[in-house]
Amino acid sequence: MIDPTTLRTDLFVDGGWRPASGGRRLDVVDPSTGQPFASVADADPQDALAAVAAAASARPGWSARAPRERAEILRRCYELMIEREDELAALISLENGKALPDAHGEVRYAAEFFRWYAEEAVRVIGDVSVAPSGANRILVQYQPIGVAVLVTPWNFPAAMATRKIAPALAAGCAVVLKPAAETPLTAYAVAEILHEAGVPAGVVNVVTTGDPGPVVSAMLHDPRVRALSFTGSTPVGRLLLREAADQVLKCSMELGGNAPFIVFDDADLDDALDGVMIAKMRNGGQACTAANRIYVQDGLREKFVAGLAARMAALPVGPGTAPETLCGPLIDQRSVDKVDRLVTEAVAGGARVVLGGRPLDGPGYFYPPTVLDGVAAQARLAREEVFGPVAGVIPFTTDDEVVAAANDTEHGLAAYVYTRDLARGLAIADRLESGMVAINRGLVSDPAAPFGGVKQSGLGREGARDGLLEYTEAKYVALSW
Ligand code: NAD
C-alpha cells in the first residue's frame, strides 16, 4: 500500500523540491474509485521558465562530464529503479489504474532505458572520411543539442519519461519534463531516483501542471530551449509542432497508432491468441501499440474469435492494485464514454457482440473486456484509437486485400503479422506502412530497437542509437593540413 504522505508532490527544479509559485495544487485521482487521493504542485509558465533556466545553467557542466561518468550515473538510476520495483509498480497502478503485473512490466521496461543508455553513453561515435576532391578530411562529431523539453502521456508514466530522459542525459543534454496531469506522482518518483543516483542539480527538472498549453508554450518559445520530445496524441502533436516551428526546434514526435493485427490461415492459432492478448490487453488496451484492428483470414476466423472470447472472459476486472486483477479501469470517465460510443456505433453498423459491450457501473472508470466480430472497415472503432479493452475482429480473404485495409489509415506505428510462412510474413512486413512490424510476436517495444511511427504516427525514433542521436546535432569540421 502506498502512503500518499510519503510521496514527492512538489515541483523538482534545480535539484530541489518547491511549491508552484502561485501556490496552486492539482488533484491526483484514483481511476478505480474516481476519488482524489493526493495532490501535486500546479505550475504556471513562470515555474516552467525557472526550470528552463536551471537546465540551461546546468547543461554546459553536464555536457563536459566524461561520458563514462554520465554512464555510471545512468547505471545507478537503473539499479535504483530495479531496487524500487515493488513500490514504483504500486504507485503506477494506483494513479494510472493498470493491473499490477502490467505495472511491474512497465518498471522493468522503464529501467532498461537507463541500462541501455548507460551503455550507449560511451559509444557516441562520429565519422572521419576523405572529401571526394581529396582536398581535406571530413570530421563529423555528434554534440549535445542543448536543453530539451520532454512532454509525456499518462499511459506509461515511468517508461515514457525514462525513454526520453536516459538518451538525453547520455548525449549530454539537460531537460525539463512535463508529465501528464493524470500521473504526476510517478514522474516525481523517477526524479527522486535521478537525484539520488547523482544527476547534478538542474540537469533534470520536472514540472506538473493542470494547464499544459501555456506552460509548454512558454518553454517552446524560450531561446534557451533547442529540442522538443513529445509522446501523446496526434492532435496535440500537430499543435506542438506548429509551436516548435517558431524557434525551429528539433522535434521528436511519438504519436497515436491504429495497429493492424493480421492473422493468416496458416498461423499457429494458440500463438496468435497469446500474441493478440498481449498486443490488445497490455495496459487494458491503453497503449499506442495496441492491436486496434484484428484482421483474421476466413479459414481461422471462427476458432480465433471463440478462443479470443474465452481468453478475454477469463480476465478478472478490478482496481489495478488488487493482486488478482488483470484488467484495471480506464484513465477517466471521458475514456469510458468514448469506448462506449465506438462500440455502440460499431454494433449499429453490423458488428456482433461476442463478449462484454457495455460499461460497468461505477464507482471508477471500468469497461469490461469486449470482443466484437464482423466490424465494418469504415466503423470509427477501426479508424480511431479505441484505447480500451475492446477487440474488434474484421474478416479478410486475400493478402492484397488485408495489406490495403491495414494501410488505409493516417497512422503507421506498430503492426502485427501471424503466419508460419516466414517468407510471407516478411513480404507483408515490407508492404505495411508502419514504423514497426512484429512477426509472430505480440510485443514490439525494446530499448535496443528504434521505436517510432511513419505517416501521422510521428517523427523520429526512441530507443537504440537512433534515440540518442535525437538529442544531438552533427558538427562537421573540414580539416586540411
Ligand atoms: P495527450 O496528447 O492528450 O497528452 C500528452 C501530453 O501532452 C500530456 O502531458 C498532456 O498534458 C500534454 N498536452 C495536452 N494538451 C496540450 C497542449 N495543448 N499543449 C501542450 N501540451 C499538451 O495524450 P494522452 O491522452 O496523455 O496519451 C494518449 C495518446 O498518446 C494516445 O494517442 C497514444 O497513442 C499516444 N502515445 C503514443 C506513444 C508512442 O510512442 N507513439 C506512446 C504512448 C502514448
XYZ file of C-alpha atoms and ligand atoms in Angstrom:
525
model
C 0.000 0.000 0.000
C 1.178 3.499 -0.866
C 1.118 6.097 1.902
C 0.418 9.332 -0.038
C 2.050 11.425 2.704
C 5.466 9.906 1.856
C 5.314 10.909 -1.827
C 7.114 13.784 -3.528
C 4.445 16.197 -4.747
C 6.275 19.492 -5.326
C 7.987 20.725 -8.489
C 11.518 19.396 -8.974
C 13.604 22.357 -10.116
C 17.361 22.885 -9.897
C 17.832 19.812 -7.722
C 15.257 20.861 -5.096
C 11.541 20.478 -4.381
C 9.451 23.622 -4.425
C 5.751 24.555 -4.464
C 4.211 26.214 -7.506
C 4.831 29.969 -7.413
C 1.090 30.630 -7.479
C 0.562 28.153 -4.605
C -1.943 26.109 -6.629
C -2.382 22.320 -6.260
C -3.703 19.719 -8.649
C -5.680 16.640 -7.520
C -4.472 13.165 -8.441
C -7.388 10.776 -8.905
C -7.502 7.001 -8.368
C -9.272 5.776 -11.545
C -10.633 2.723 -9.732
C -12.690 4.950 -7.395
C -12.876 8.283 -9.204
C -11.689 9.904 -5.957
C -8.631 12.130 -5.399
C -6.023 10.556 -3.119
C -3.174 13.085 -3.391
C -2.319 16.444 -4.906
C 0.733 17.911 -6.622
C 2.018 21.409 -7.330
C 0.236 23.043 -10.260
C 2.879 25.012 -12.155
C 2.345 28.137 -14.218
C 4.561 29.385 -17.093
C 6.819 31.238 -14.648
C 7.673 27.967 -12.866
C 8.392 26.287 -16.188
C 10.760 29.091 -17.186
C 12.575 28.742 -13.853
C 13.069 25.076 -14.757
C 14.388 26.048 -18.206
C 16.812 28.491 -16.543
C 18.067 25.738 -14.218
C 18.509 23.352 -17.153
C 20.322 25.993 -19.212
C 22.840 26.726 -16.467
C 23.417 23.047 -15.605
C 23.795 21.942 -19.227
C 27.399 23.034 -20.031
C 28.793 21.269 -16.955
C 26.854 18.094 -17.700
C 27.877 18.112 -21.373
C 31.504 18.492 -20.292
C 31.439 15.499 -17.928
C 33.287 12.441 -19.198
C 30.882 10.101 -20.993
C 31.930 7.358 -18.578
C 30.786 9.473 -15.607
C 27.417 10.117 -17.220
C 27.166 6.409 -17.969
C 27.852 5.430 -14.367
C 25.139 7.746 -13.065
C 22.653 6.288 -15.556
C 23.653 2.788 -14.486
C 22.938 3.787 -10.866
C 19.479 5.023 -11.966
C 18.840 1.576 -13.433
C 19.882 -0.146 -10.232
C 17.781 2.123 -8.006
C 14.752 1.639 -10.217
C 15.055 -2.127 -10.047
C 15.556 -1.971 -6.254
C 12.316 0.029 -6.015
C 10.318 -2.062 -8.480
C 7.622 -3.001 -5.955
C 6.914 0.499 -4.692
C 7.069 2.075 -8.155
C 4.714 -0.560 -9.562
C 2.256 0.046 -6.724
C 2.364 3.797 -7.381
C 1.872 3.419 -11.141
C -1.006 1.045 -10.547
C -2.645 3.449 -8.095
C -2.517 6.611 -10.196
C -2.811 5.051 -13.657
C -5.077 2.114 -12.823
C -3.133 -0.566 -14.712
C -3.026 -4.083 -13.253
C -0.009 -4.779 -11.053
C 1.629 -7.281 -13.453
C 1.488 -4.590 -16.168
C 2.904 -2.032 -13.732
C 5.811 -4.333 -12.821
C 6.454 -4.894 -16.520
C 6.494 -1.159 -17.062
C 9.018 -0.519 -14.265
C 11.399 -3.127 -15.684
C 10.960 -1.734 -19.202
C 11.473 1.827 -17.928
C 14.630 0.829 -16.035
C 16.059 -0.825 -19.164
C 16.329 2.583 -20.837
C 18.739 3.672 -18.105
C 20.774 0.484 -18.541
C 20.797 0.653 -22.332
C 21.767 4.328 -22.464
C 24.395 3.854 -19.736
C 25.983 1.503 -22.252
C 25.404 3.854 -25.220
C 26.740 6.994 -23.483
C 30.314 5.872 -24.130
C 29.622 4.993 -27.788
C 28.559 8.271 -29.388
C 30.733 7.561 -32.366
C 31.309 10.071 -35.159
C 32.985 9.678 -38.520
C 36.106 10.687 -40.421
C 36.460 10.499 -44.192
C 38.435 11.969 -47.057
C 36.493 14.542 -49.104
C 35.757 13.290 -52.646
C 38.023 16.061 -54.022
C 40.871 14.798 -51.856
C 41.414 18.351 -50.601
C 40.556 17.766 -46.957
C 39.259 15.416 -44.309
C 35.625 15.462 -43.175
C 35.324 15.058 -39.451
C 31.826 14.520 -38.001
C 31.089 14.637 -34.312
C 27.702 14.334 -32.536
C 27.296 17.086 -29.968
C 24.523 17.502 -27.370
C 21.748 19.675 -28.747
C 21.218 21.613 -25.511
C 18.108 21.976 -23.355
C 15.231 19.687 -24.323
C 11.584 19.908 -23.273
C 10.008 16.495 -22.727
C 6.221 16.047 -22.706
C 4.812 12.631 -21.784
C 1.408 10.885 -21.604
C -0.295 9.067 -18.719
C -0.433 5.563 -20.195
C 3.189 4.604 -19.406
C 4.134 7.255 -16.833
C 7.539 5.762 -15.965
C 8.654 4.318 -19.300
C 7.705 7.311 -21.452
C 9.774 9.508 -19.102
C 12.877 7.280 -18.978
C 12.735 6.621 -22.745
C 13.414 10.357 -23.153
C 15.485 11.243 -20.066
C 18.032 8.415 -20.434
C 19.145 9.173 -24.028
C 19.060 12.930 -23.377
C 21.367 12.555 -20.381
C 23.604 10.080 -22.199
C 24.023 12.625 -25.002
C 24.921 15.390 -22.516
C 21.659 17.372 -22.587
C 19.667 18.889 -19.723
C 15.879 18.545 -19.687
C 12.572 19.786 -18.350
C 9.955 17.041 -18.127
C 6.257 17.981 -18.224
C 4.400 14.751 -17.385
C 0.678 14.169 -17.867
C -1.544 15.680 -15.181
C -3.220 12.295 -14.581
C 0.034 10.577 -13.481
C 2.387 13.148 -11.949
C 3.475 11.104 -8.926
C 5.392 8.530 -10.956
C 7.331 11.336 -12.651
C 8.385 12.700 -9.276
C 9.367 9.206 -8.087
C 11.597 8.935 -11.184
C 13.053 12.397 -10.421
C 13.886 11.239 -6.906
C 15.805 8.277 -8.328
C 17.758 10.522 -10.702
C 18.598 12.865 -7.837
C 19.763 10.037 -5.568
C 21.786 8.482 -8.366
C 23.861 11.654 -8.583
C 22.385 13.576 -11.519
C 23.568 17.143 -10.810
C 21.083 19.866 -9.857
C 19.288 21.371 -12.857
C 20.135 18.603 -15.339
C 16.651 17.101 -14.921
C 13.675 19.218 -13.852
C 10.043 18.122 -13.524
C 7.046 20.467 -13.586
C 3.453 19.309 -13.273
C 0.530 21.419 -14.362
C -3.176 21.178 -14.980
C -2.921 23.738 -17.780
C -0.309 22.347 -20.181
C -0.966 24.711 -23.115
C 0.584 27.927 -21.730
C 3.231 26.100 -19.681
C 4.605 24.120 -22.634
C 4.223 27.076 -24.992
C 6.306 29.319 -22.705
C 9.122 26.759 -22.741
C 8.986 26.226 -26.506
C 9.372 29.977 -27.017
C 12.299 30.350 -24.624
C 15.501 30.811 -26.674
C 17.457 28.589 -24.268
C 15.424 25.554 -25.430
C 16.640 23.691 -28.543
C 14.577 20.490 -28.728
C 11.139 19.062 -28.027
C 10.405 15.394 -27.491
C 6.682 14.691 -27.273
C 4.721 11.485 -26.730
C 0.961 11.732 -26.878
C -1.953 12.080 -29.237
C -1.611 13.127 -32.871
C -3.795 16.280 -32.484
C -1.645 17.636 -29.626
C 1.498 16.610 -31.535
C 0.412 18.681 -34.532
C -0.252 21.652 -32.290
C 3.171 21.421 -30.647
C 4.932 21.020 -33.997
C 3.416 24.353 -35.004
C 4.576 25.940 -31.741
C 8.044 24.452 -32.109
C 8.321 25.946 -35.595
C 8.683 29.455 -34.144
C 12.161 28.639 -32.824
C 12.849 25.870 -35.368
C 13.279 23.306 -32.573
C 14.441 19.793 -33.274
C 11.334 17.655 -32.733
C 10.755 14.036 -31.883
C 7.085 13.077 -32.034
C 5.740 9.745 -30.781
C 2.044 9.993 -31.630
C -1.067 7.874 -31.880
C -1.402 4.496 -33.558
C -4.037 2.275 -35.121
C -2.216 -1.035 -35.214
C -3.435 -3.817 -37.511
C -3.061 -7.340 -36.111
C -3.160 -9.734 -39.086
C -3.745 -13.451 -38.616
C -3.333 -15.639 -41.709
C -4.927 -19.059 -42.088
C -1.536 -20.727 -41.730
C -0.818 -19.130 -38.321
C -0.403 -21.188 -35.169
C -3.761 -20.480 -33.513
C -2.546 -20.655 -29.898
C 0.474 -18.469 -30.634
C -1.734 -15.922 -32.375
C -4.145 -15.904 -29.425
C -1.278 -15.459 -26.946
C 0.052 -12.646 -29.124
C -3.245 -10.828 -29.509
C -3.832 -10.885 -25.755
C -0.506 -9.101 -25.229
C -0.921 -6.719 -28.153
C -4.523 -5.886 -27.242
C -4.643 -6.074 -23.467
C -1.337 -4.690 -22.208
C -2.361 -1.758 -20.047
C -6.040 -2.616 -20.603
C -5.748 -1.652 -24.280
C -4.427 1.826 -23.458
C -1.211 1.612 -25.479
C -0.190 3.373 -28.687
C 0.928 -0.030 -29.987
C -2.371 -1.719 -29.023
C -3.886 -4.014 -31.661
C -6.749 -1.803 -32.812
C -7.962 -3.744 -35.853
C -7.750 -7.514 -35.739
C -7.839 -8.931 -39.281
C -8.453 -12.689 -39.340
C -8.434 -14.724 -42.546
C -11.631 -16.636 -43.280
C -10.364 -20.164 -42.546
C -9.308 -19.384 -38.960
C -11.864 -16.759 -38.033
C -14.436 -18.842 -36.173
C -11.878 -20.634 -33.979
C -9.937 -17.412 -33.424
C -12.981 -15.447 -32.272
C -14.060 -18.251 -29.903
C -10.537 -18.545 -28.463
C -10.210 -14.786 -28.082
C -13.558 -14.502 -26.287
C -12.614 -17.333 -23.895
C -9.318 -15.662 -23.014
C -10.839 -12.197 -22.649
C -13.653 -13.572 -20.446
C -11.062 -15.071 -18.096
C -9.511 -11.680 -17.220
C -10.511 -10.516 -13.737
C -11.573 -6.851 -13.807
C -10.921 -4.656 -10.765
C -8.703 -1.997 -9.241
C -5.196 -2.302 -10.673
C -3.748 -2.557 -7.197
C -5.780 -5.693 -6.300
C -3.481 -8.719 -6.700
C -5.996 -10.788 -8.709
C -6.769 -8.016 -11.268
C -5.644 -8.442 -14.865
C -7.802 -5.680 -16.368
C -7.897 -2.375 -14.478
C -10.022 0.735 -15.005
C -9.605 3.212 -17.857
C -7.950 6.508 -17.022
C -11.115 8.639 -16.776
C -14.838 8.826 -17.488
C -14.221 10.522 -20.831
C -12.339 7.422 -21.972
C -15.172 5.126 -20.848
C -17.676 7.283 -22.730
C -15.510 7.236 -25.864
C -15.093 3.447 -25.823
C -18.834 3.057 -25.220
C -19.618 5.315 -28.167
C -17.256 3.481 -30.539
C -18.659 0.079 -29.538
C -22.290 1.216 -29.825
C -21.640 2.658 -33.293
C -19.799 -0.470 -34.466
C -22.691 -2.656 -33.322
C -25.190 -0.370 -35.070
C -23.004 -0.815 -38.170
C -23.387 -4.604 -38.086
C -20.758 -5.935 -35.654
C -21.783 -8.841 -33.393
C -21.103 -8.600 -29.642
C -19.372 -11.814 -28.588
C -18.355 -10.614 -25.121
C -18.910 -7.513 -22.969
C -20.080 -4.440 -24.858
C -21.379 -2.186 -22.057
C -19.591 -0.055 -19.442
C -19.645 -1.375 -15.881
C -21.416 0.539 -13.138
C -19.231 2.855 -11.033
C -17.547 3.840 -8.872
C -14.424 4.027 -11.002
C -13.929 4.075 -14.744
C -14.461 0.458 -15.736
C -15.143 -1.018 -19.164
C -15.096 -4.819 -19.407
C -13.060 -6.948 -21.832
C -15.107 -6.911 -25.025
C -14.971 -8.863 -28.283
C -16.823 -7.778 -31.427
C -16.878 -9.853 -34.598
C -17.542 -8.602 -38.131
C -16.577 -4.967 -37.509
C -17.029 -2.883 -40.666
C -13.801 -1.440 -42.082
C -15.320 2.049 -42.041
C -16.510 1.868 -38.406
C -14.904 4.500 -36.184
C -13.826 1.612 -33.937
C -11.493 0.580 -36.768
C -10.432 4.079 -37.759
C -9.701 5.688 -34.379
C -7.614 4.552 -31.431
C -10.026 2.684 -29.156
C -7.706 2.929 -26.125
C -9.688 0.354 -24.173
C -10.164 -3.419 -23.739
C -12.154 -3.876 -26.944
C -11.047 -6.378 -29.595
C -12.753 -5.764 -32.927
C -12.351 -8.584 -35.454
C -12.518 -7.817 -39.193
C -12.619 -10.698 -41.697
C -10.425 -10.840 -44.808
C -9.747 -13.229 -47.681
C -6.605 -12.277 -49.646
C -3.132 -10.917 -48.857
C -3.616 -7.900 -51.114
C -6.939 -7.072 -49.515
C -5.547 -7.122 -45.971
C -2.474 -5.052 -46.859
C -4.672 -2.399 -48.491
C -7.014 -2.363 -45.484
C -4.161 -2.227 -42.955
C -2.573 0.731 -44.769
C -5.856 2.626 -45.099
C -5.211 4.930 -42.131
C -3.278 8.098 -41.430
C -1.401 6.231 -38.677
C 1.561 3.909 -39.031
C 3.091 2.967 -35.694
C 3.028 -0.792 -34.960
C 1.660 -3.751 -36.950
C 1.486 -7.459 -36.129
C 1.538 -10.424 -38.514
C 0.932 -14.076 -37.655
C 1.875 -16.766 -40.185
C 4.002 -19.927 -40.133
C 5.405 -18.914 -43.541
C 8.296 -16.579 -42.786
C 8.719 -15.511 -46.422
C 5.076 -14.455 -46.497
C 5.463 -12.648 -43.158
C 8.484 -10.698 -44.407
C 6.791 -9.852 -47.706
C 3.760 -8.491 -45.839
C 6.007 -6.593 -43.391
C 7.701 -4.937 -46.374
C 4.360 -3.683 -47.680
C 2.915 -2.423 -44.383
C 3.133 1.328 -43.875
C 4.260 1.282 -40.279
C 7.398 2.065 -38.317
C 7.428 -1.311 -36.548
C 6.232 -4.782 -37.513
C 6.131 -7.792 -35.199
C 6.037 -11.184 -36.899
C 4.638 -13.926 -34.646
C 5.062 -11.677 -31.592
C 2.588 -9.580 -29.631
C 5.167 -7.107 -28.307
C 7.481 -4.807 -30.269
C 8.905 -2.450 -27.636
C 12.591 -2.919 -26.841
C 15.104 -0.280 -25.664
C 17.621 -1.713 -28.135
C 15.310 -1.167 -31.137
C 14.202 2.083 -32.824
C 10.626 2.722 -31.671
C 8.530 5.118 -33.737
C 5.983 5.665 -36.428
C 5.521 6.718 -40.039
C 2.773 8.919 -41.509
C 0.884 10.767 -38.742
C 2.186 8.446 -36.009
C 5.236 10.598 -35.643
C 8.721 11.782 -36.437
C 11.972 10.401 -35.110
C 12.757 7.290 -33.079
C 13.218 6.406 -29.417
C 15.472 3.625 -28.199
C 18.594 2.228 -29.868
C 21.333 4.545 -31.205
C 18.665 6.488 -33.132
C 17.069 7.566 -29.838
C 20.302 9.079 -28.589
C 21.017 10.888 -31.858
C 17.676 12.726 -31.430
C 19.413 14.687 -28.656
C 22.491 15.548 -30.716
C 23.463 17.600 -33.720
C 26.113 16.609 -36.217
C 29.061 19.020 -36.160
C 31.173 18.802 -39.311
C 34.708 20.100 -39.373
C 36.569 20.399 -42.708
C 40.204 19.733 -41.938
C 43.277 20.369 -44.058
C 46.908 20.152 -43.094
P -2.379 13.848 -24.984
O -1.882 14.222 -26.320
O -3.700 14.325 -24.549
O -1.354 14.330 -23.865
C 0.019 14.029 -23.932
C 0.793 15.093 -23.177
O 0.597 16.349 -23.806
C 0.362 15.269 -21.722
O 1.499 15.557 -20.956
C -0.555 16.472 -21.794
O -0.641 17.174 -20.569
C 0.136 17.293 -22.848
N -0.759 18.232 -23.523
C -2.081 18.081 -23.778
N -2.564 19.178 -24.413
C -1.506 20.021 -24.564
C -1.365 21.315 -25.142
N -2.387 21.951 -25.678
N -0.141 21.884 -25.127
C 0.902 21.247 -24.580
N 0.828 20.023 -24.013
C -0.358 19.419 -24.001
O -2.261 12.257 -24.929
P -2.639 11.283 -23.732
O -4.115 11.149 -23.688
O -1.922 11.685 -22.490
O -1.963 9.936 -24.228
C -2.567 9.068 -25.111
C -2.026 9.269 -26.509
O -0.611 9.113 -26.504
C -2.538 8.239 -27.482
O -2.840 8.853 -28.700
C -1.352 7.291 -27.642
O -1.345 6.558 -28.844
C -0.211 8.229 -27.543
N 1.020 7.521 -27.190
C 1.972 7.374 -28.152
C 3.137 6.669 -27.858
C 4.186 6.491 -28.909
O 5.294 6.140 -28.546
N 3.926 6.726 -30.183
C 3.324 6.128 -26.590
C 2.318 6.300 -25.633
C 1.168 7.015 -25.949
